[in-house]
mmCIF file of C-alpha atoms in Angstrom:
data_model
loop_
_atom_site.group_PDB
_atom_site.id
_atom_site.type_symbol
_atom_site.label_atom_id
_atom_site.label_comp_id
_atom_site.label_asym_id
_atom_site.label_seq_id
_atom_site.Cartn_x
_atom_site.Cartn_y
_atom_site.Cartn_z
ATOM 1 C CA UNK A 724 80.377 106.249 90.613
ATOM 2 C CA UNK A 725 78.592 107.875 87.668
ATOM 3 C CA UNK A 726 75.577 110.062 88.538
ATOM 4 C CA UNK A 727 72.885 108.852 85.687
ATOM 5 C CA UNK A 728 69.435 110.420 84.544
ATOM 6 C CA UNK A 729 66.447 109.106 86.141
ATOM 7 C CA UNK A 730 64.124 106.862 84.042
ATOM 8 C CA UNK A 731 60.529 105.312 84.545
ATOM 9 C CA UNK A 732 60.508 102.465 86.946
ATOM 10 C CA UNK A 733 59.610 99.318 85.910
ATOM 11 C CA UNK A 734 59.130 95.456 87.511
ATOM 12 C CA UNK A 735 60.195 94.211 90.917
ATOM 13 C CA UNK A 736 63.563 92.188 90.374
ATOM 14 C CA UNK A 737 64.077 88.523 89.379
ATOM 15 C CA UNK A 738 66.995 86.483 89.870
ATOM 16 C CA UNK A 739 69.019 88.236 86.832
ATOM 17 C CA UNK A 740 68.593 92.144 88.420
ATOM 18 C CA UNK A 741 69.764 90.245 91.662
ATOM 19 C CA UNK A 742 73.010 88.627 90.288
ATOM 20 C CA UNK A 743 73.586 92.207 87.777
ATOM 21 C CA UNK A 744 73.741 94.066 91.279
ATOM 22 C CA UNK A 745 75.788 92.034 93.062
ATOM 23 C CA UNK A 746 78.503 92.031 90.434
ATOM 24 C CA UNK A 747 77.936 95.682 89.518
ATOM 25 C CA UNK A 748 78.467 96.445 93.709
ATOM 26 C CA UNK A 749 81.472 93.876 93.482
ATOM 27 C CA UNK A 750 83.268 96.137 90.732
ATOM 28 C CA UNK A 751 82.403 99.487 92.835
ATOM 29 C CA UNK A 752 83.941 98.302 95.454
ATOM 30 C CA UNK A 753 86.889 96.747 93.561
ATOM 31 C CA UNK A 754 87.786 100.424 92.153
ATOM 32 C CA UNK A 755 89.363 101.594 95.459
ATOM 33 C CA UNK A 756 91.708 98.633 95.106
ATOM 34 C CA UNK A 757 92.540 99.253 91.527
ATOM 35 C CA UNK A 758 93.353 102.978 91.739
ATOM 36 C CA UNK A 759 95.301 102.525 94.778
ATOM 37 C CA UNK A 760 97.512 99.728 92.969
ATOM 38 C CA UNK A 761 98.091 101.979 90.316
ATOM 39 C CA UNK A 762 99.173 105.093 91.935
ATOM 40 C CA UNK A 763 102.848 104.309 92.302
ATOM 41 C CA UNK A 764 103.223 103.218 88.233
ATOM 42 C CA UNK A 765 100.578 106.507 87.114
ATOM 43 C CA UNK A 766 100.422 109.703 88.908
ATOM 44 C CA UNK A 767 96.723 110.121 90.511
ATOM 45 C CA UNK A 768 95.235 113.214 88.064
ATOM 46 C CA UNK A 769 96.732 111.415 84.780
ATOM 47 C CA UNK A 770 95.585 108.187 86.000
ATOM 48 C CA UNK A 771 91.961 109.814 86.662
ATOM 49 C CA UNK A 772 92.103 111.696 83.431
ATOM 50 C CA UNK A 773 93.023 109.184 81.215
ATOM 51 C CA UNK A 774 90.242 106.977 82.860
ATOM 52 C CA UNK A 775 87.115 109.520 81.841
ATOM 53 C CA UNK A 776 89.266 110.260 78.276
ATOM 54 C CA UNK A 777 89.253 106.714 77.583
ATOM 55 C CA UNK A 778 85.399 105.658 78.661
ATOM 56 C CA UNK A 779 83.845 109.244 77.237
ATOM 57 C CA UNK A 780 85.406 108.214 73.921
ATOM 58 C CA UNK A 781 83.776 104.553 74.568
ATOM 59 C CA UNK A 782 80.725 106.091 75.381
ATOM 60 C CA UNK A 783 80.965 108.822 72.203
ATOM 61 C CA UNK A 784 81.386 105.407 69.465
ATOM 62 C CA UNK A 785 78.904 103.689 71.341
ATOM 63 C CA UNK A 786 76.243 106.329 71.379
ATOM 64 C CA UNK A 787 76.895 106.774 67.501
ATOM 65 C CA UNK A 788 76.523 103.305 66.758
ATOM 66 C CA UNK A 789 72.980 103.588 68.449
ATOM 67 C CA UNK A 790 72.181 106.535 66.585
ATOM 68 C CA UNK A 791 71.912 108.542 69.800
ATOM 69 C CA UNK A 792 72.543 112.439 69.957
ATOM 70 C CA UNK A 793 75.297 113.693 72.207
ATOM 71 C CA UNK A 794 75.659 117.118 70.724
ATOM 72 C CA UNK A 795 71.934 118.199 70.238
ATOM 73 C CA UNK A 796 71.198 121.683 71.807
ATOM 74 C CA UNK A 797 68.309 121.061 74.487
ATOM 75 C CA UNK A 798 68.814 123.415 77.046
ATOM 76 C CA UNK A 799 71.462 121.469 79.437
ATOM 77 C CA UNK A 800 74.466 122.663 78.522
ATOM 78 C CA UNK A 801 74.971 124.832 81.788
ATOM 79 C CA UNK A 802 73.606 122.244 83.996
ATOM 80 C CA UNK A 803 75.820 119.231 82.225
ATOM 81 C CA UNK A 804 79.088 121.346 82.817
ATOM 82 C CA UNK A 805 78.388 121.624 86.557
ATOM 83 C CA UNK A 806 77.249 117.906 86.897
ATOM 84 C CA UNK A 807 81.085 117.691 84.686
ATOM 85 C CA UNK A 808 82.997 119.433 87.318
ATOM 86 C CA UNK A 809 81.459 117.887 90.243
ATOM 87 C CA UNK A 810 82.103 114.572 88.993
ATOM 88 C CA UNK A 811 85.844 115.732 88.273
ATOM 89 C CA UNK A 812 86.107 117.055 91.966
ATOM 90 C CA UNK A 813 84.717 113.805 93.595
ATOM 91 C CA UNK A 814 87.287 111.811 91.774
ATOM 92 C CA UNK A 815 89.785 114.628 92.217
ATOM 93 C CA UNK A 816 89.466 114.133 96.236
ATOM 94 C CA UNK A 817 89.332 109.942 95.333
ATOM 95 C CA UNK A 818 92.604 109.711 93.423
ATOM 96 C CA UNK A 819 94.441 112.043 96.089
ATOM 97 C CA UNK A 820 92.844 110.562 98.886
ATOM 98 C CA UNK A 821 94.119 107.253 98.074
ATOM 99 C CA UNK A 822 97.607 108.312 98.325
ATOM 100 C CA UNK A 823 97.408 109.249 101.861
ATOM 101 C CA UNK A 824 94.252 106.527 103.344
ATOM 102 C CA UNK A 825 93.600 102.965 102.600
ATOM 103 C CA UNK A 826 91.134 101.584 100.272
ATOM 104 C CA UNK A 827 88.669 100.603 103.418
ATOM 105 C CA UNK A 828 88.785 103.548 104.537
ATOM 106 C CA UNK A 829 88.255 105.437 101.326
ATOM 107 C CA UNK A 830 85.243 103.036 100.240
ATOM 108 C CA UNK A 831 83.834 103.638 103.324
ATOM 109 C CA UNK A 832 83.632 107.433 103.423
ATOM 110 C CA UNK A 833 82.924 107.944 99.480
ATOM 111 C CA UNK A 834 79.773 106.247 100.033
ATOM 112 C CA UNK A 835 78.520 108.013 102.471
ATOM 113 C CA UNK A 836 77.255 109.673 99.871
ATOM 114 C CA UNK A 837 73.629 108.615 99.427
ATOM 115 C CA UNK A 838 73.081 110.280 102.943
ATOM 116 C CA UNK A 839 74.313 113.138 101.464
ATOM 117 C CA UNK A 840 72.290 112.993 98.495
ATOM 118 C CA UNK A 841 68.788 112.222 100.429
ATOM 119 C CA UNK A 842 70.071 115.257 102.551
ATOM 120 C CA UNK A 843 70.441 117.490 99.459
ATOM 121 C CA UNK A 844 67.205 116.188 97.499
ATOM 122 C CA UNK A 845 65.047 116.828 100.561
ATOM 123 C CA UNK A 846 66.707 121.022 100.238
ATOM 124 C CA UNK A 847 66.222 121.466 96.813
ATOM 125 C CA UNK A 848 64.073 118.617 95.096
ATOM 126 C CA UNK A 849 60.166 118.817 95.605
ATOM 127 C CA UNK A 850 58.704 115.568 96.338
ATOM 128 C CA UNK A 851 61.973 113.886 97.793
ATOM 129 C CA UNK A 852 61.381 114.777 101.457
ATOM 130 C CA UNK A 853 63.328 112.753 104.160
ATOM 131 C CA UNK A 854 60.309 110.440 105.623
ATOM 132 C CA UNK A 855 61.822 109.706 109.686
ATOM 133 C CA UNK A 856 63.158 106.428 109.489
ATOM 134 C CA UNK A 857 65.581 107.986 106.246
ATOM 135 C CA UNK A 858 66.299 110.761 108.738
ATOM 136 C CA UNK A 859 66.993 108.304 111.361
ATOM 137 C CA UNK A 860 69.254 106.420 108.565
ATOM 138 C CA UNK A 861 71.451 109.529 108.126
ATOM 139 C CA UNK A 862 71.778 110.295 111.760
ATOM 140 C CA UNK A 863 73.311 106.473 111.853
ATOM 141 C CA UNK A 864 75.572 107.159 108.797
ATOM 142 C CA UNK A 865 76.892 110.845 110.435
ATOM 143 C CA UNK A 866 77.459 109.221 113.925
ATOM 144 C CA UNK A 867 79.387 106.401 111.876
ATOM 145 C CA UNK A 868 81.659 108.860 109.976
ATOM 146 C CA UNK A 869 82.273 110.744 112.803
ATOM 147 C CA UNK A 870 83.521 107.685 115.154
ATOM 148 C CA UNK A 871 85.227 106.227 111.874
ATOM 149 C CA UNK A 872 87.198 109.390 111.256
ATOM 150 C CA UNK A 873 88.053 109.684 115.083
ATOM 151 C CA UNK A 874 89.799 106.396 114.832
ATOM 152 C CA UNK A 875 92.380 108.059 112.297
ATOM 153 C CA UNK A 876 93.593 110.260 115.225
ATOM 154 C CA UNK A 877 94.413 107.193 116.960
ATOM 155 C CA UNK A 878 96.323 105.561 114.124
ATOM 156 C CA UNK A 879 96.910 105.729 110.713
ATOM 157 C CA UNK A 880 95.072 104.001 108.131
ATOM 158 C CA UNK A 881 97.582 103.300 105.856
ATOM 159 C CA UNK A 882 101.320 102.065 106.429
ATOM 160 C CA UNK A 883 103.690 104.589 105.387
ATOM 161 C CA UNK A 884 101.184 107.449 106.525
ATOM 162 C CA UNK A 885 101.476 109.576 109.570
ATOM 163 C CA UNK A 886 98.166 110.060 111.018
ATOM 164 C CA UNK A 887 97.776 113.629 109.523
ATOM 165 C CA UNK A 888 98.270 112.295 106.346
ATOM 166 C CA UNK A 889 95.764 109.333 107.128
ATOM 167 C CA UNK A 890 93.050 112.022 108.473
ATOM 168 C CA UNK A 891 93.509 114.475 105.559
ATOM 169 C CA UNK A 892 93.150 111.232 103.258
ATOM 170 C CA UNK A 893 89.358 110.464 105.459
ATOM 171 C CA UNK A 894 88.299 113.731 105.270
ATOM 172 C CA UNK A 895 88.593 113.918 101.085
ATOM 173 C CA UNK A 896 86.787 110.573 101.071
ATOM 174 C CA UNK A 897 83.919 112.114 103.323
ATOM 175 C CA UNK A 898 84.577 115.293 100.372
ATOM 176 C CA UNK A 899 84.330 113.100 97.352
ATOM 177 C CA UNK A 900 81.147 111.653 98.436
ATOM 178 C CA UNK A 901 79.411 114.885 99.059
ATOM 179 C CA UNK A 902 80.744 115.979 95.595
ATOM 180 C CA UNK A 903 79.002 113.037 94.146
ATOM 181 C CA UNK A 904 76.025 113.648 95.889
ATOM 182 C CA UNK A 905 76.149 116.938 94.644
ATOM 183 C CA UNK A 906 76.076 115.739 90.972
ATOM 184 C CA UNK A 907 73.391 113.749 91.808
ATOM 185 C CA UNK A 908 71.003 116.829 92.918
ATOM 186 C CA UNK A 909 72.351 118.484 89.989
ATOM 187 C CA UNK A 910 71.325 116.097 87.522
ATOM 188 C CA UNK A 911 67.620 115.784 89.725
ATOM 189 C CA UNK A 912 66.684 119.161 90.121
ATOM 190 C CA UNK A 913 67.896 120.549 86.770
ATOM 191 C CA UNK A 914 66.916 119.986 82.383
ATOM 192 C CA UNK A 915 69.391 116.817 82.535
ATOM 193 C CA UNK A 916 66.474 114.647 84.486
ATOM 194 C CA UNK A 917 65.524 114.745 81.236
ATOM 195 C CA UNK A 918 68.012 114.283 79.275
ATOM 196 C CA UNK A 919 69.301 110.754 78.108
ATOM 197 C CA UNK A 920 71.168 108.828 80.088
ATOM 198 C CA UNK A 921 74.147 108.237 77.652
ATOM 199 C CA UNK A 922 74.366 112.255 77.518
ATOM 200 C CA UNK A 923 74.202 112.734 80.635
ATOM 201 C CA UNK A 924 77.194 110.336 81.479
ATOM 202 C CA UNK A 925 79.000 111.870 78.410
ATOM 203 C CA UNK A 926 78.795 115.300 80.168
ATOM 204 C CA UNK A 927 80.086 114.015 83.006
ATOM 205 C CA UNK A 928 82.817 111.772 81.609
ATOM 206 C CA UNK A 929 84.294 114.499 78.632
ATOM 207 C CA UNK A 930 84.474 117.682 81.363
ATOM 208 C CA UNK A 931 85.945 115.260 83.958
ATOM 209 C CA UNK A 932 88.725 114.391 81.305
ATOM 210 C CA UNK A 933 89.469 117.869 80.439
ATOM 211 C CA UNK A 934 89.579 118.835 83.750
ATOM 212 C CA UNK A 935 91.259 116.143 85.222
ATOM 213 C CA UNK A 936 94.284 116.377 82.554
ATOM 214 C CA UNK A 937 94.473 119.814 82.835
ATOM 215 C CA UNK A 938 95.355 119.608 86.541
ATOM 216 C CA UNK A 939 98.270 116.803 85.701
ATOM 217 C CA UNK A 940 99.667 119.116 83.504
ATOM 218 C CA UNK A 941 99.569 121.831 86.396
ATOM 219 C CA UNK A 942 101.017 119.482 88.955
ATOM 220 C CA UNK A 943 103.625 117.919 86.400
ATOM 221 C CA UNK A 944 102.018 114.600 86.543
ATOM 222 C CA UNK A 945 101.776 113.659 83.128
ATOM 223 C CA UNK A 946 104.308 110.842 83.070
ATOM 224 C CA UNK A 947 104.242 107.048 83.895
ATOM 225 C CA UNK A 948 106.420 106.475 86.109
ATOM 226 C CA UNK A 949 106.537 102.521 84.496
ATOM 227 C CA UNK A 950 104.593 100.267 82.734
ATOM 228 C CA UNK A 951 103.521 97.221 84.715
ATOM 229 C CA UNK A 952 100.722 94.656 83.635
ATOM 230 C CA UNK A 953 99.086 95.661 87.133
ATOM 231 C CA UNK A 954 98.846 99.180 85.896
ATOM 232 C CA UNK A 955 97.484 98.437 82.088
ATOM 233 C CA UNK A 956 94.583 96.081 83.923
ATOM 234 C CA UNK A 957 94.117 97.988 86.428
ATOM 235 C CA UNK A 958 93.343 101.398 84.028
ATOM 236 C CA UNK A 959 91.453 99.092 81.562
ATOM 237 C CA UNK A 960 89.548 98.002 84.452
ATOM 238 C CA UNK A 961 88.730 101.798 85.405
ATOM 239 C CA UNK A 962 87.707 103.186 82.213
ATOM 240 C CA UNK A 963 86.607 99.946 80.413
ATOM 241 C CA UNK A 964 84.682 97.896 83.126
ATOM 242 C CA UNK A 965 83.974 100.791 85.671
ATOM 243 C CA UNK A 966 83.495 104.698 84.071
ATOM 244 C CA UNK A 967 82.093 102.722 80.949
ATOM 245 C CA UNK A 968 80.167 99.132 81.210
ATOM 246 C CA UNK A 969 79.197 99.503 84.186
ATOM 247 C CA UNK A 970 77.826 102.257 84.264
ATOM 248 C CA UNK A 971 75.591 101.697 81.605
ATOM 249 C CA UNK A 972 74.487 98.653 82.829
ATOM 250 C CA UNK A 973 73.317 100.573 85.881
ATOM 251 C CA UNK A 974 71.049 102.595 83.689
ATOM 252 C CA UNK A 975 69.828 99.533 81.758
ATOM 253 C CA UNK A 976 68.813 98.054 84.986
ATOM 254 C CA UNK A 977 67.346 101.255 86.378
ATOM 255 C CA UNK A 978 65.162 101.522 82.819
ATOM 256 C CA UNK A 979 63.524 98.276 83.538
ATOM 257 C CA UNK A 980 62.984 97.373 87.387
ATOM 258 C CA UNK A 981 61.984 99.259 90.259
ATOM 259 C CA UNK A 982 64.908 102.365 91.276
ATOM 260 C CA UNK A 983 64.062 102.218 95.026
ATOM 261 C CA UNK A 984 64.816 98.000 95.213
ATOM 262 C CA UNK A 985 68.337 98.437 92.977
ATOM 263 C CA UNK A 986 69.307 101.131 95.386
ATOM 264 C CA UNK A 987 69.273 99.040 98.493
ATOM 265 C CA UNK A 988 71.551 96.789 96.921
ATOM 266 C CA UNK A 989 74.287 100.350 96.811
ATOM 267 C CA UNK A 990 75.396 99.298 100.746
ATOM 268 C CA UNK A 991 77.361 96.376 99.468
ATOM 269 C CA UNK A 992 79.521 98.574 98.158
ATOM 270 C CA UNK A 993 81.753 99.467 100.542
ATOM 271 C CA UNK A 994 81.515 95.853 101.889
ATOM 272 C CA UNK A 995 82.799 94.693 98.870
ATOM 273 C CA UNK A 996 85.899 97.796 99.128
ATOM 274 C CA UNK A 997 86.922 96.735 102.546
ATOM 275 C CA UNK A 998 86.837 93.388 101.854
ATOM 276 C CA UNK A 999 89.057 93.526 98.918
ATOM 277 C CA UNK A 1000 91.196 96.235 100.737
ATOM 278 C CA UNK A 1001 91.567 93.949 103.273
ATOM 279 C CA UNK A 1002 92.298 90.264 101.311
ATOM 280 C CA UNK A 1003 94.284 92.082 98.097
ATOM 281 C CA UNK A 1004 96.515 95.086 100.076
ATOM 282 C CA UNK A 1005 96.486 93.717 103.186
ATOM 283 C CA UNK A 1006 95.187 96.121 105.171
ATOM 284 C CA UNK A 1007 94.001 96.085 108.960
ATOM 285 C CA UNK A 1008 90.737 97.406 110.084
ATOM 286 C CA UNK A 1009 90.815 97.615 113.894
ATOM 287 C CA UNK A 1010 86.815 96.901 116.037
ATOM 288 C CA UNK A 1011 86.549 100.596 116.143
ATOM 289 C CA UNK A 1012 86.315 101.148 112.337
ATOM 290 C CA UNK A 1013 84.083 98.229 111.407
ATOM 291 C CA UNK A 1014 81.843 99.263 114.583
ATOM 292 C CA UNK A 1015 81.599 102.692 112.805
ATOM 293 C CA UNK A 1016 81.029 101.477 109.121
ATOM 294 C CA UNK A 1017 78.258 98.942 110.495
ATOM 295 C CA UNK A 1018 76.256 102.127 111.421
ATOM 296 C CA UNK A 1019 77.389 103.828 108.123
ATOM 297 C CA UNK A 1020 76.202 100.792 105.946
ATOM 298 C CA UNK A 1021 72.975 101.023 108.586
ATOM 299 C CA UNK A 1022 72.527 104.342 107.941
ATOM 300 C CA UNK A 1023 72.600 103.666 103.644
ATOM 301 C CA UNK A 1024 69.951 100.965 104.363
ATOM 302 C CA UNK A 1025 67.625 102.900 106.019
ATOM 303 C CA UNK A 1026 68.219 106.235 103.452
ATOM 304 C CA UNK A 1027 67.786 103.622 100.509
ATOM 305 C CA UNK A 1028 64.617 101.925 102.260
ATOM 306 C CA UNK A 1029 61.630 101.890 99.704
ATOM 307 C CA UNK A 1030 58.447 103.612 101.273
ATOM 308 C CA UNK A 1031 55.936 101.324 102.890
ATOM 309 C CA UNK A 1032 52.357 102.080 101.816
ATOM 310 C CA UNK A 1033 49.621 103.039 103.852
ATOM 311 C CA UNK A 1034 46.368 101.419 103.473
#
């Protein structure tokens, strides 16, 4: 998930922010699914690369049709190339981690990652101190990954995968989440909080692709291994619906109703990826990995908890 410039909060949500977040959640946690399918007809780094290529160059004819600058110096050039790479590296761990754990898993452990956001705000941000019960939210989500990732030493997650495999596949999931939280700090604490949202996104989108296809080349994966309807809809689905529309629609949502309420709605997530894991690949999630992501999606709740005020 894209890593988008704050904006002014607005009015508590009605019925149409609800049903927006529940199908924006529902394609999140649809992704997993979709790159996973893909893997065997598109290597992983030309798969990811052609996904940011394809949506940055959406996002570039879009933003011209709106009249909105991309290219204007303002002072967040350094900061948007750092936002770029971290972006690159969390889908860099997402796309390789795929190969190796199953979709559950994966959506499970990538987002951890607004524990490790609140975690890195409360460092470096001022004014985005943990308040306890956010504190007690990430000691939930920790002791989650930590039982979760235990249980891949007891099995593997995926069929085909030795439990090595399975365990190095968790730990870049747990990786790629951090990474995104990363961006997120980034974008916080630095010139491109105020910066537009569309720019932002197109920093993160156009240094992803570059960086992304460069490491295909490297690794020789710039090749389809076969073209499959599967694999068109399921890289449409990526750039198009995902890295692109969605996206934005996140931002349009976050310009016009409260930020703190839409985040709660982030835990459904990674219900929605081991759901679909589960009913579309077929894969088996034993007691001790759903106990785990209970306190994981426990942990989000309480990180994503609005304030309650005093008085």
């Amino acid at each position: 998930m894209s890593t988008l410039a704050a904006a002014p909060v607005r009015r508590a949500l009605d019925a149409r922010a609800i049903g927006l977040m529940l199908l924006l959640c529902a394609i999140w946690g649809f992704q997993q699914v979709a790159i996973k399918s893909t893997n065997a007809a598109i290597p992983p780094m030309f798969q990811a690369g052609l996904r940011s290529l394809i949506a940055a160059l959406l996002l570039w004819g879009w933003a011209r049709a709106r009249g909105t600058p991309l290219f204007r110096a303002d002072g967040t050039f350094g900061a948007g190339l750092a936002a770029g790479a971290l972006f690159a590296g969390e889908f860099i761990c997402v796309f390789f981690g795929l190969t190796l754990t199953s979709a559950s898993h994966m959506a499970i452990f990538l987002y951890t990652a607004p524990c490790f956001t609140a975690l890195g705000l409360h460092l470096f941000t001022p004014g985005e101190r943990l308040r306890r019960g956010q504190w007690l939210g990430v000691g939930l989500a920790f002791a989650g990954i930590a039982i979760a990732f235990a249980d891949g030493f007891l099995k593997p997650p995926a069929p085909g995968t030795s439990v090595l495999a399975g365990i190095a596949g968790d730990a870049l999931g747990i990786l790629g989440g951090a990474m995104w939280a990363a961006t997120t700090v980034v974008v916080r604490s630095t010139r491109l909080a105020l910066a537009s949202a569309s720019k932002t996104l197109f920093y993160q989108l156009a240094v992803s692709a570059v960086m992304l296809l460069a490491l295909a080349v490297l690794l020789g994966q710039v090749s389809v291994a076969r073209v499959t309807p599967i694999a068109v809809a399921s890289l449409a689905y990526q750039s198009v619906i995902v890295a692109f529309v969605s996206y934005l629609s996140w931002f349009w949502l976050l310009t016009r109703y409260i930020a703190s309420r839409l985040s709660v709605f982030t835990f459904l997530s990674p219900l929605f990826g081991v759901a679909f894991g589960v009913l579309l690949l077929g894969e088996s999630v034993g007691w001790r990995f759903m106990s785990a992501a209970a306190l994981v999606l426990a942990g989000i709740g309480l990180v994503n908890a609005p304030a309650r005020k005093r008085g």
